[in-house]
mmCIF file of C-alpha atoms and ligand atoms in Angstrom:
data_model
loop_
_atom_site.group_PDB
_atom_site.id
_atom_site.type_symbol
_atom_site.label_atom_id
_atom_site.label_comp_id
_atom_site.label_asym_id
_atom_site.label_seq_id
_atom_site.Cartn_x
_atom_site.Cartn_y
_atom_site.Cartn_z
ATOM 1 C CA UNK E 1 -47.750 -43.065 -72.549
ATOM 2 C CA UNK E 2 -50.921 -42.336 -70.128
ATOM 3 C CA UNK E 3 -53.269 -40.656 -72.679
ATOM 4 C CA UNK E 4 -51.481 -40.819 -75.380
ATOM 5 C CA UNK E 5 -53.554 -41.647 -78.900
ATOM 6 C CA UNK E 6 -56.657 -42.854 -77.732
ATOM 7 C CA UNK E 7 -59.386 -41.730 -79.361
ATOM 8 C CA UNK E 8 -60.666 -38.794 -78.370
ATOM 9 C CA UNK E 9 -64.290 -38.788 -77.407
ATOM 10 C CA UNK E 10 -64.645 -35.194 -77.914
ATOM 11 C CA UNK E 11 -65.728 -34.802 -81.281
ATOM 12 C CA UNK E 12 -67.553 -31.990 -83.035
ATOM 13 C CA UNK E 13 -70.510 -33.550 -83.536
ATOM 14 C CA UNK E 14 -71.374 -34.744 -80.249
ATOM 15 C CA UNK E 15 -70.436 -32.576 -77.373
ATOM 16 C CA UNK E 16 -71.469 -29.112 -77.458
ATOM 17 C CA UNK E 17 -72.874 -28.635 -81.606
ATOM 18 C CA UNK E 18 -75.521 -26.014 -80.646
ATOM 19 C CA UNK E 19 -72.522 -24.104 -79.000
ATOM 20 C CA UNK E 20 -70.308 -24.565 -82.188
ATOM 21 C CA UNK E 21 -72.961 -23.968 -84.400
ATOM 22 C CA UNK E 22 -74.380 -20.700 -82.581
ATOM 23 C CA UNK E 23 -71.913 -18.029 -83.342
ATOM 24 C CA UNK E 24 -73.577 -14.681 -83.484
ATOM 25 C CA UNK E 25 -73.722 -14.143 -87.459
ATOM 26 C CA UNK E 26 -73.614 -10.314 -87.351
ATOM 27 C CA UNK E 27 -71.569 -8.202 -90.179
ATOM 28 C CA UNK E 28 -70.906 -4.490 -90.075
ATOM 29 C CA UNK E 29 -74.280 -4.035 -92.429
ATOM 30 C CA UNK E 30 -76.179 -6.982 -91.010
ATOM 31 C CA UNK E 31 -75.294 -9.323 -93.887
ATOM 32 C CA UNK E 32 -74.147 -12.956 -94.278
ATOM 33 C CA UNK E 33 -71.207 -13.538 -96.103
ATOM 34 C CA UNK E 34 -70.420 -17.222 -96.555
ATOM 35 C CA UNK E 35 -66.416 -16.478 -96.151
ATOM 36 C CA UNK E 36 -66.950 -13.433 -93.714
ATOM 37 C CA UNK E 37 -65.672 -12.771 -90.693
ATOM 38 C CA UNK E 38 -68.933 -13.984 -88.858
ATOM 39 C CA UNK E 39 -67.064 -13.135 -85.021
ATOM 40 C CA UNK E 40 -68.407 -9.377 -85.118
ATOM 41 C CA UNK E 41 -66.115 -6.950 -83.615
ATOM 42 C CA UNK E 42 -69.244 -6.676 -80.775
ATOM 43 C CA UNK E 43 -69.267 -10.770 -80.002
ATOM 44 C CA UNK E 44 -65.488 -10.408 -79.817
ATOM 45 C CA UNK E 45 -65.902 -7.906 -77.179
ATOM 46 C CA UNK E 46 -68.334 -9.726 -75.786
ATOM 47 C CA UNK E 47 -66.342 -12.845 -74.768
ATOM 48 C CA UNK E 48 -63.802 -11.274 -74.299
ATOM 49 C CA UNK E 49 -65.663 -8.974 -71.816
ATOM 50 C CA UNK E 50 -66.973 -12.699 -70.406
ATOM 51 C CA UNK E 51 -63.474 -13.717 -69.495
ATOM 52 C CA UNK E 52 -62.246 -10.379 -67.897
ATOM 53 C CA UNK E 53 -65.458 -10.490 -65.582
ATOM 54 C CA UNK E 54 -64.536 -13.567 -63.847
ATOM 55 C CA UNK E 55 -60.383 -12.866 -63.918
ATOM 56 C CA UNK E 56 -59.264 -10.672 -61.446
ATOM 57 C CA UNK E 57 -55.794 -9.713 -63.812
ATOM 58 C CA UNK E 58 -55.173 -8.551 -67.375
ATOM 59 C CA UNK E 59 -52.707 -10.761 -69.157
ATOM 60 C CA UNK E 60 -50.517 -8.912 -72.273
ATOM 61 C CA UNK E 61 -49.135 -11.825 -73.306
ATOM 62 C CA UNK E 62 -51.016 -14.467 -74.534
ATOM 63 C CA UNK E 63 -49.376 -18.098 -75.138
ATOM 64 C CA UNK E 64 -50.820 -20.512 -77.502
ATOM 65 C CA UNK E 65 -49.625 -24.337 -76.496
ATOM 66 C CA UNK E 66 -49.129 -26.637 -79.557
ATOM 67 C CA UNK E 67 -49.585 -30.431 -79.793
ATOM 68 C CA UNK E 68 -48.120 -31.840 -76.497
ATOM 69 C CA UNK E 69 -47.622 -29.072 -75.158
ATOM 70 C CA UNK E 70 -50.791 -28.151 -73.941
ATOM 71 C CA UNK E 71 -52.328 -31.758 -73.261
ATOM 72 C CA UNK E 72 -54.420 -32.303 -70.341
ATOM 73 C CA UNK E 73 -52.753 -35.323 -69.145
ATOM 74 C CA UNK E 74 -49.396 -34.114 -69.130
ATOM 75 C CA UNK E 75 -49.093 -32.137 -65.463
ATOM 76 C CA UNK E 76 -45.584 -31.244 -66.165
ATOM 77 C CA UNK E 77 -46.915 -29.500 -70.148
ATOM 78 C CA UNK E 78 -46.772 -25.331 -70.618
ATOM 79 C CA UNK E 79 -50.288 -25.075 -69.853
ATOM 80 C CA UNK E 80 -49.898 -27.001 -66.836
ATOM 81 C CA UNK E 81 -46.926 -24.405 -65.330
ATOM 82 C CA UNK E 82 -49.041 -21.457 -64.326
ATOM 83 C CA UNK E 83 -49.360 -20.384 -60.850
ATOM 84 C CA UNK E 84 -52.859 -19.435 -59.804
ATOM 85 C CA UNK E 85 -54.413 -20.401 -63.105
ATOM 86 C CA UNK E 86 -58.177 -19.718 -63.464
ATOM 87 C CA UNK E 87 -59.346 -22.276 -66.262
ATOM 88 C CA UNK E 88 -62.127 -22.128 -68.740
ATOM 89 C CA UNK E 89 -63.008 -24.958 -70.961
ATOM 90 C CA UNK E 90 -63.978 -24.216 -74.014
ATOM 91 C CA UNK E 91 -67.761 -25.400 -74.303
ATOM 92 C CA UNK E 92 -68.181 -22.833 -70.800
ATOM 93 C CA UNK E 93 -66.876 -19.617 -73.452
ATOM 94 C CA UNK E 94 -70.397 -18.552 -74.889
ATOM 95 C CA UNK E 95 -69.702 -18.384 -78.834
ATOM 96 C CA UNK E 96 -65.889 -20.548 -78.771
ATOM 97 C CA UNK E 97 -65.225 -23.450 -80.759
ATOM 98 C CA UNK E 98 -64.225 -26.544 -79.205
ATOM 99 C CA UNK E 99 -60.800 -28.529 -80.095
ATOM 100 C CA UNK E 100 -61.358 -32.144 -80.888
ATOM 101 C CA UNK E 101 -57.383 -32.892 -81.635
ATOM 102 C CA UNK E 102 -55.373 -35.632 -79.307
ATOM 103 C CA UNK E 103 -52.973 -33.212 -77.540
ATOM 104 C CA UNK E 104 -55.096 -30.306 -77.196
ATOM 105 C CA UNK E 105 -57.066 -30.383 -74.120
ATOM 106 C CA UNK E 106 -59.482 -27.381 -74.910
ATOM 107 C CA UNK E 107 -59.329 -24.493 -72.051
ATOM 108 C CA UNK E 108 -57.823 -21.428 -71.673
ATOM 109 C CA UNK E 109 -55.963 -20.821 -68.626
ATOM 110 C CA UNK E 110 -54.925 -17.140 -67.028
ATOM 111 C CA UNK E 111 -52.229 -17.505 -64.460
ATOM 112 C CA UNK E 112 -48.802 -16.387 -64.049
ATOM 113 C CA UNK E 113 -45.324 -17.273 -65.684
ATOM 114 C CA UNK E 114 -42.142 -16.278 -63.995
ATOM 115 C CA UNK E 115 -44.750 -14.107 -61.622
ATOM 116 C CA UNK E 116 -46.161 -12.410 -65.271
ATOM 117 C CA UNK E 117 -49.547 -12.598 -66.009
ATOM 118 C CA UNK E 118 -50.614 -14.418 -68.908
ATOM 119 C CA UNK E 119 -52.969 -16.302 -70.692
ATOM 120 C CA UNK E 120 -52.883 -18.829 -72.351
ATOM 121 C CA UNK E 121 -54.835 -21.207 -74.819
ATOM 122 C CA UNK E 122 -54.544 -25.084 -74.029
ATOM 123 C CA UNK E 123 -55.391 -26.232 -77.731
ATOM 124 C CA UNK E 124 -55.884 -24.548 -80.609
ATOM 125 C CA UNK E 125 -58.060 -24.796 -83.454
ATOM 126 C CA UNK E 126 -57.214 -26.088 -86.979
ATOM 127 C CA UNK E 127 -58.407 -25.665 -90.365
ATOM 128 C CA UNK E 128 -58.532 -29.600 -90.784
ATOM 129 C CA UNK E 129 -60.945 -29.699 -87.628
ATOM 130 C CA UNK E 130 -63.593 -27.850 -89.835
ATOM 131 C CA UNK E 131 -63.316 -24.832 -89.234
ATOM 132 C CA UNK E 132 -62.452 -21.936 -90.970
ATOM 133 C CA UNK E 133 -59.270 -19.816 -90.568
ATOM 134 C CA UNK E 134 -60.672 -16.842 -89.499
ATOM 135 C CA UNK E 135 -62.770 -19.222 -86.201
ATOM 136 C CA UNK E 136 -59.319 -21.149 -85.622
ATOM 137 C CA UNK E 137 -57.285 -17.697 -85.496
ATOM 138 C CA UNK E 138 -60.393 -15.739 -83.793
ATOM 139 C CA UNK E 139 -59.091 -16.008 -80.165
ATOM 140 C CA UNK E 140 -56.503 -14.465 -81.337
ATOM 141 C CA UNK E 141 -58.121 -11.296 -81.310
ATOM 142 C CA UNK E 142 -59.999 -12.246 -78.140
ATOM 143 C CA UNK E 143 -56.724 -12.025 -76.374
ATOM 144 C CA UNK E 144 -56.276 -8.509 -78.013
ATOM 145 C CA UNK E 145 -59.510 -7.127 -76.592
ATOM 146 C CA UNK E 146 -58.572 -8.501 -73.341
ATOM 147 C CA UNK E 147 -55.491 -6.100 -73.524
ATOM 148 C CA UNK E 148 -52.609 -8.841 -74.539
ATOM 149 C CA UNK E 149 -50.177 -6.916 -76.788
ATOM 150 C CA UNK E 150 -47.709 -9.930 -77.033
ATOM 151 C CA UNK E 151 -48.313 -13.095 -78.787
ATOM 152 C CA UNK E 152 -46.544 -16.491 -78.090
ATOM 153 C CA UNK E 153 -47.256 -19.281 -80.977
ATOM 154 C CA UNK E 154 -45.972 -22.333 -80.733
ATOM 155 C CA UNK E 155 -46.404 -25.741 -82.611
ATOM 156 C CA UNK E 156 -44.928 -29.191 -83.180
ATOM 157 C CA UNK E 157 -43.575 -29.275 -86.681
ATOM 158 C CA UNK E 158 -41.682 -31.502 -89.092
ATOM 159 C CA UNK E 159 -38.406 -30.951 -89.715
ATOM 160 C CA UNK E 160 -37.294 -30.371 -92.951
ATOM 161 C CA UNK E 161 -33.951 -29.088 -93.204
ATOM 162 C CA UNK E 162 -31.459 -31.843 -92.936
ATOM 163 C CA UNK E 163 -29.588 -30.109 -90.055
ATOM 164 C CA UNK E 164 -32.278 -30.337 -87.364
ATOM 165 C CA UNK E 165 -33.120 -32.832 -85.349
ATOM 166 C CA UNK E 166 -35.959 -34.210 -83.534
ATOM 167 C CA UNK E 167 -36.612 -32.526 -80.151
ATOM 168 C CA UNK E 168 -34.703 -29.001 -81.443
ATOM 169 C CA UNK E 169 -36.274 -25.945 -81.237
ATOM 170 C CA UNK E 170 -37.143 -24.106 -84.471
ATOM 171 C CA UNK E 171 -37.643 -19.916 -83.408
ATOM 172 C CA UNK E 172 -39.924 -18.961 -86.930
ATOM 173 C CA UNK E 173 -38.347 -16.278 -88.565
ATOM 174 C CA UNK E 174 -40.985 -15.907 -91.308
ATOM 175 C CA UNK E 175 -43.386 -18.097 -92.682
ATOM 176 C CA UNK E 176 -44.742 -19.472 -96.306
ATOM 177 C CA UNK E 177 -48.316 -18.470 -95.943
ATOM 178 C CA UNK E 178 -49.125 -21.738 -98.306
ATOM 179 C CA UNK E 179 -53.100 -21.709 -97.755
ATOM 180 C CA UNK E 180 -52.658 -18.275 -99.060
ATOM 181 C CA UNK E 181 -51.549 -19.184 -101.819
ATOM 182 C CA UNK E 182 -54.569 -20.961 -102.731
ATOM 183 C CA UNK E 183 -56.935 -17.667 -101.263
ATOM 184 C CA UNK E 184 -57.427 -18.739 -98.453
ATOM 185 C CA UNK E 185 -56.664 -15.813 -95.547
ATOM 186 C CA UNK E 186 -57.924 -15.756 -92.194
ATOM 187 C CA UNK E 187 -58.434 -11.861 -92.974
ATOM 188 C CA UNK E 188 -60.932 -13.338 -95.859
ATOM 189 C CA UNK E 189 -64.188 -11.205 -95.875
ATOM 190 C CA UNK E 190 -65.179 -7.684 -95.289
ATOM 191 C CA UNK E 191 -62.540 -5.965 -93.345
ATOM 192 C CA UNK E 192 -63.319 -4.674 -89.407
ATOM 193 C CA UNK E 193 -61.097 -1.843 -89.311
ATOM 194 C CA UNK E 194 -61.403 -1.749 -85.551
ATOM 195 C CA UNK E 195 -59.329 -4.640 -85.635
ATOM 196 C CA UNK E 196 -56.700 -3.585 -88.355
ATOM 197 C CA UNK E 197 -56.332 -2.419 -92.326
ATOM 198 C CA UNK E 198 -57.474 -4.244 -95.251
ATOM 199 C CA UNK E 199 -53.880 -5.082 -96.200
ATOM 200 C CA UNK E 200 -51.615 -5.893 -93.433
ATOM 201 C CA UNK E 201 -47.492 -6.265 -94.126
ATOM 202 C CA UNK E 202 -46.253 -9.571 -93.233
ATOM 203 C CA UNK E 203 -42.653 -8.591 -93.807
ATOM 204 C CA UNK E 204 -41.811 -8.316 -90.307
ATOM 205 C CA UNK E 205 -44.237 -10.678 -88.628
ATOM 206 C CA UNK E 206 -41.962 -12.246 -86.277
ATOM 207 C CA UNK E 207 -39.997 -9.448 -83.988
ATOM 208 C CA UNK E 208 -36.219 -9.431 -84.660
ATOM 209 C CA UNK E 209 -35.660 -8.328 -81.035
ATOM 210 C CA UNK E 210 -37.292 -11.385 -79.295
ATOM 211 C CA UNK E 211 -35.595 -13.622 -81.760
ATOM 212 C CA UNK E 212 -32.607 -12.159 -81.163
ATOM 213 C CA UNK E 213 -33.056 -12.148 -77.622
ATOM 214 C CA UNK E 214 -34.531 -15.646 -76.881
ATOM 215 C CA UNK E 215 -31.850 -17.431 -79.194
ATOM 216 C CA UNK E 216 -29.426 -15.314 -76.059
ATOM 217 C CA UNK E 217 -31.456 -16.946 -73.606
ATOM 218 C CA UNK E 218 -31.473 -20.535 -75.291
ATOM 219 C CA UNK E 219 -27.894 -20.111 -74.925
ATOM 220 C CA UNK E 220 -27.451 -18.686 -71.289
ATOM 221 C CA UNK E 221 -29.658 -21.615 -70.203
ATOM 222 C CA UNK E 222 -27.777 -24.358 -72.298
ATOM 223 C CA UNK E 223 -30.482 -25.310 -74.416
ATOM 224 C CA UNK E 224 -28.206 -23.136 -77.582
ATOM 225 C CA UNK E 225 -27.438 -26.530 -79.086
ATOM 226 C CA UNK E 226 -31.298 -27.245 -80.150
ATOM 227 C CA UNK E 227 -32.084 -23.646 -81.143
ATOM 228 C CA UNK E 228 -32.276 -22.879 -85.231
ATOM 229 C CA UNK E 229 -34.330 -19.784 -86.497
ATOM 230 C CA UNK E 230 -36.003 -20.941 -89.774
ATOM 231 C CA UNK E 231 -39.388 -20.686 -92.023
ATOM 232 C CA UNK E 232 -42.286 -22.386 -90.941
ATOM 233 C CA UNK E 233 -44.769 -22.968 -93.324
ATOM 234 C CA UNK E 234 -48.580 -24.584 -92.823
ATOM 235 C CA UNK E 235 -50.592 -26.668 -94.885
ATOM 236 C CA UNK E 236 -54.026 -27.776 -94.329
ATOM 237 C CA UNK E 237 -53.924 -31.362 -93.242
ATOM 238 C CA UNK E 238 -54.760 -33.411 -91.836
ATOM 239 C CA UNK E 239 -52.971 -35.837 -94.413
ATOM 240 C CA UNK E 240 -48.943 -35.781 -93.175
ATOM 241 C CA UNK E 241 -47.637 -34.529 -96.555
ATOM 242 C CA UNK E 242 -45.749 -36.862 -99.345
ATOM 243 C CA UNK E 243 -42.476 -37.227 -100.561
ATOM 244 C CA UNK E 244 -43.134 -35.418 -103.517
ATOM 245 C CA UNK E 245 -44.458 -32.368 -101.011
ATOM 246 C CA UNK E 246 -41.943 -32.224 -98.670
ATOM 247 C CA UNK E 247 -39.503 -32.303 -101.366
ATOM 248 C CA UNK E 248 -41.100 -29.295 -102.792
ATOM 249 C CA UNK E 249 -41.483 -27.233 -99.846
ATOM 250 C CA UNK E 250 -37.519 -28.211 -99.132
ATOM 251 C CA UNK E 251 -36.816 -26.506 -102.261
ATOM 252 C CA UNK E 252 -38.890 -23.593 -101.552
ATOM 253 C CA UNK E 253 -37.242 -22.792 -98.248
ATOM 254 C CA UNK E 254 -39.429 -24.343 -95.951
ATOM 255 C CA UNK E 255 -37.603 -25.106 -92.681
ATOM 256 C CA UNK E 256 -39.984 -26.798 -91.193
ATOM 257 C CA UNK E 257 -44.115 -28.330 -91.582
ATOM 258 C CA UNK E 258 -46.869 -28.090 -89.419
ATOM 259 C CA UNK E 259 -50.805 -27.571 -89.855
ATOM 260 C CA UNK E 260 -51.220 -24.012 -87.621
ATOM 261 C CA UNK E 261 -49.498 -20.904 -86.312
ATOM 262 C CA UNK E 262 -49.816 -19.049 -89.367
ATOM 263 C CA UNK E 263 -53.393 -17.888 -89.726
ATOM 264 C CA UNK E 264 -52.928 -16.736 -85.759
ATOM 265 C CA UNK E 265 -49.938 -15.039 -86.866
ATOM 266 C CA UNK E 266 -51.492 -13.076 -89.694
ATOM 267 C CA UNK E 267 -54.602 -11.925 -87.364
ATOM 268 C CA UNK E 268 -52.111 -11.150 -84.669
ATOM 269 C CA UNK E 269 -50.413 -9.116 -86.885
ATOM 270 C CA UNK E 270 -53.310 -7.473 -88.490
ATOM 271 C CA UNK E 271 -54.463 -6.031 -85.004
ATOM 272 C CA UNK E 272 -50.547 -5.196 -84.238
ATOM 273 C CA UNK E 273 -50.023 -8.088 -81.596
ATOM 274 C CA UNK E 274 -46.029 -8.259 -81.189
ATOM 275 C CA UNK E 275 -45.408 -11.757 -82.372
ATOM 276 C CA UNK E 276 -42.908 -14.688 -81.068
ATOM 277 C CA UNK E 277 -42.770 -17.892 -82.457
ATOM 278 C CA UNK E 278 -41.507 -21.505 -82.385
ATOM 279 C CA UNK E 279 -41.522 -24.939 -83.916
ATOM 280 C CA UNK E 280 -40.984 -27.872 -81.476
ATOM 281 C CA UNK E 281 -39.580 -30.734 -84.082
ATOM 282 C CA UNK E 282 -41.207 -33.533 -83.042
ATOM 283 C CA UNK E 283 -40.246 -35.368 -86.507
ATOM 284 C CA UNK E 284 -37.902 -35.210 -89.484
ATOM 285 C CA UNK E 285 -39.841 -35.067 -92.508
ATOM 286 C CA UNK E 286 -39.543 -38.138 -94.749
ATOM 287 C CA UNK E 287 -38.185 -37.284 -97.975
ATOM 288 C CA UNK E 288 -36.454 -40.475 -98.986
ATOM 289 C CA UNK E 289 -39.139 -43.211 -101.318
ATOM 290 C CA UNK E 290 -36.700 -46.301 -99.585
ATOM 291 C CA UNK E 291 -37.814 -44.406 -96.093
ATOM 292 C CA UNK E 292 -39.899 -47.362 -94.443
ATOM 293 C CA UNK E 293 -41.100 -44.891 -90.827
ATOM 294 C CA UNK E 294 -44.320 -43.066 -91.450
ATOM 295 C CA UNK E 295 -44.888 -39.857 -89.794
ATOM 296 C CA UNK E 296 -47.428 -40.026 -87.253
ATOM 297 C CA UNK E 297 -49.384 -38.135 -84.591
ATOM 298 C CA UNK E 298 -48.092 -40.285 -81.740
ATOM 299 C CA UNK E 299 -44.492 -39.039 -82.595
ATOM 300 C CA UNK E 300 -45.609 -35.804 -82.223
ATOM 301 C CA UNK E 301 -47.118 -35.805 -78.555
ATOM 302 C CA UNK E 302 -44.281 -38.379 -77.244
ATOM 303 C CA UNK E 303 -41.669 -35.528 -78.173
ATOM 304 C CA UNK E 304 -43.506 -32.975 -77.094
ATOM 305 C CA UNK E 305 -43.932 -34.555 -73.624
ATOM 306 C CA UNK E 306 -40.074 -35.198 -73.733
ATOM 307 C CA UNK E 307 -39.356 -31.832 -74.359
ATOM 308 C CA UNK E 308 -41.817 -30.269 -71.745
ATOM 309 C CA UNK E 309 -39.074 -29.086 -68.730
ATOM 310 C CA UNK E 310 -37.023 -27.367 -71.707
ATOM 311 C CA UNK E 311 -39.813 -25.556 -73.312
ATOM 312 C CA UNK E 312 -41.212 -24.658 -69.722
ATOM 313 C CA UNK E 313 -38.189 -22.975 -68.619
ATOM 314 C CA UNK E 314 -37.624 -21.613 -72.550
ATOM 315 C CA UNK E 315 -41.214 -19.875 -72.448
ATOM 316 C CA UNK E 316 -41.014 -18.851 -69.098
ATOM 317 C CA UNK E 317 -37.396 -16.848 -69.200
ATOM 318 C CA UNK E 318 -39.117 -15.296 -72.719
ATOM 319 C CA UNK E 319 -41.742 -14.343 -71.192
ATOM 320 C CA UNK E 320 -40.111 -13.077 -68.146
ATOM 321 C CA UNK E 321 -38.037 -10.701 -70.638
ATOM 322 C CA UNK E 322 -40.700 -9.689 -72.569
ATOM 323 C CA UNK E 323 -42.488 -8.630 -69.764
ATOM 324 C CA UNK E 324 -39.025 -6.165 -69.240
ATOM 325 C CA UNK E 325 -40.082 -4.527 -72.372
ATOM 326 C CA UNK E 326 -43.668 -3.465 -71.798
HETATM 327 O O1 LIG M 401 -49.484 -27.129 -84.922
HETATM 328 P P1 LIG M 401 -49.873 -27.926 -83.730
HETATM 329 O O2 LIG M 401 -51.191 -27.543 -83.185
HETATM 330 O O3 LIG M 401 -48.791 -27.939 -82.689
HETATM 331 O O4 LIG M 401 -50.066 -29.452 -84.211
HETATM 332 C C1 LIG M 401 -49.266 -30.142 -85.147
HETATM 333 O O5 LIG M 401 -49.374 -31.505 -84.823
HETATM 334 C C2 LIG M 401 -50.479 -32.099 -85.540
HETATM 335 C C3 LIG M 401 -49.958 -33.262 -86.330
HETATM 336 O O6 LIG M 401 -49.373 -34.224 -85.518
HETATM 337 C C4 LIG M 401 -51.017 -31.022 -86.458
HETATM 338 O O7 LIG M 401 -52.135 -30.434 -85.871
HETATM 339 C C5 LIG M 401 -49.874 -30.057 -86.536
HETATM 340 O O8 LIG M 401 -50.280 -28.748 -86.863
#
């Protein structure tokens, strides 16, 4: 496919370093703190203030595109779909990372979906990339100072219950917060409480009524057959996991595998974002020793661009409810 798995160029160290390397370092008291939040409230504000200066709308939902689904050479991808879109790359957003992952082509875009404006981010960052969870989830909370109030994740995922299969649709009920469970918290640091409290819940992360809702609109539009609701979980990566792993997190409850979503969940959450979800199964996890495939990153964009009509029209009637709601 045209684009597909060639090396990308755009690597950390090359383009842009002073820009990655340059975040503003200021804390509420002025201090370092090697696993702070180094994104002040203030340079938060700031871009975000940099983006509403040059768009002449205020999105309140924000979209993050997954692997595929956001790729630069796919015109027909998510990202791709908005009318009137107004695109910044990421090396032009004073103080933004930069995505360096095959898939992810690195801009945000404000347009409109089904005639609602949105915004949305063509790549996101992950914690295998370098960077830390609270960087990869801090655009999060740039959307939220732009005024978004409604959060769209999605992600391509490996499937690990036996009853999916590749090219379904996965709508994330709940999640296994797995870096977590190692410390490791996007909310890691000294807490901004202009952002959100020191302990968030997670208990209802995902909304009930948008699940509900957009499993009724998988249906009306005859895409019901694909649709599950299930647990995502996240591991670091970006090693695909082993036998022994998946076999684990199968046990655990794990639905389904990916390397994302859930630290822009939990800071979504955390500044009371209304959050919708979904896994795009681009692969069924290998669990079988005799199993001679190997999972693979080229999988995982080929599916995604297969799927890119369905989860076009899927996001866009979602969206188009959603707005309803506001
Ligand atoms: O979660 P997204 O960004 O969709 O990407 C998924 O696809 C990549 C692996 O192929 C990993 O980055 C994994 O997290």
């Amino acid at each position: 496919m045209n684009g597909t798995c060639e090396l990308k160029t755009k690597v950390l160290n090359r383009t842009n370093e002073s820009k990655v390397n340059n975040v503003e370092q200021e804390t509420q008291n002025g201090q370092y703190y090697a696993n702070s939040n180094v994104y002040s409230y203030e340079s938060v504000v700031k871009i975000a203030q940099f983006l509403l200066d040059r768009v002449p709308f205020t999105p309140k939902i924000g979209i993050i595109c997954g692997s595929g689904m956001g790729a630069y050479w796919n015109k027909g991808s998510l990202a791709e779909a908005l009318q009137n879109p107004i695109k910044f790359p990421y090396e032009d957003i004073p103080n933004f990372p930069i995505s360096t992952v095959e898939g992810h082509a690195g801009q945000l875009v404000f347009g409109y979906l089904s005639d609602v404006p949105v915004m949305c981010m063509q790549g996101r960052f992950h914690y295998y990339e370098g960077y830390p969870l609270w960087k990869c989830a801090m655009p999060v909370r740039v959307m939220k100072m732009i005024g978004v109030t409604h959060l769209i994740a999605t992600n391509a995922a490996g499937g690990l219950n036996k009853t999916y299969k590749v090219g379904d649709i996965m709508i994330v009920k709940d999640h296994i917060n797995m870096m977590g469970f190692a410390g490791n918290n996007p909310l890691q640091g000294p807490n901004e409480e202009r952002f959100g409290p020191r302990f968030p819940p997670m208990n209802s992360a995902y909304n009930k009524q948008l699940i509900r809702k957009a499993k009724e609109i998988a249906t009306a539009e005859g895409l019901g057959d694909l649709v599950h609701d299930g647990v995502y979980t996240c591991l670091g990566g970006p090693s695909f996991e082993t036998v022994a792993e998946l076999k684990m997190l199968g046990m655990l409850g794990c639905d389904a595998v990916g390397m994302s979503t859930v630290h822009e969940v939990i800071t979504a959450r955390h500044c009371n974002m209304t959050v919708f979800a979904f896994s795009l199964i681009t692969n069924m996890c290998i669990t079988d020793y005799d199993c001679k495939e190997e999972a693979n990153h080229c999988e995982v964009l080929d599916v995604g661009k297969l799927r890119e009509g369905d989860l076009k029209h899927f996001v866009s009637k979602v969206v188009e409810y959603m707005a309803q709601t506001m």
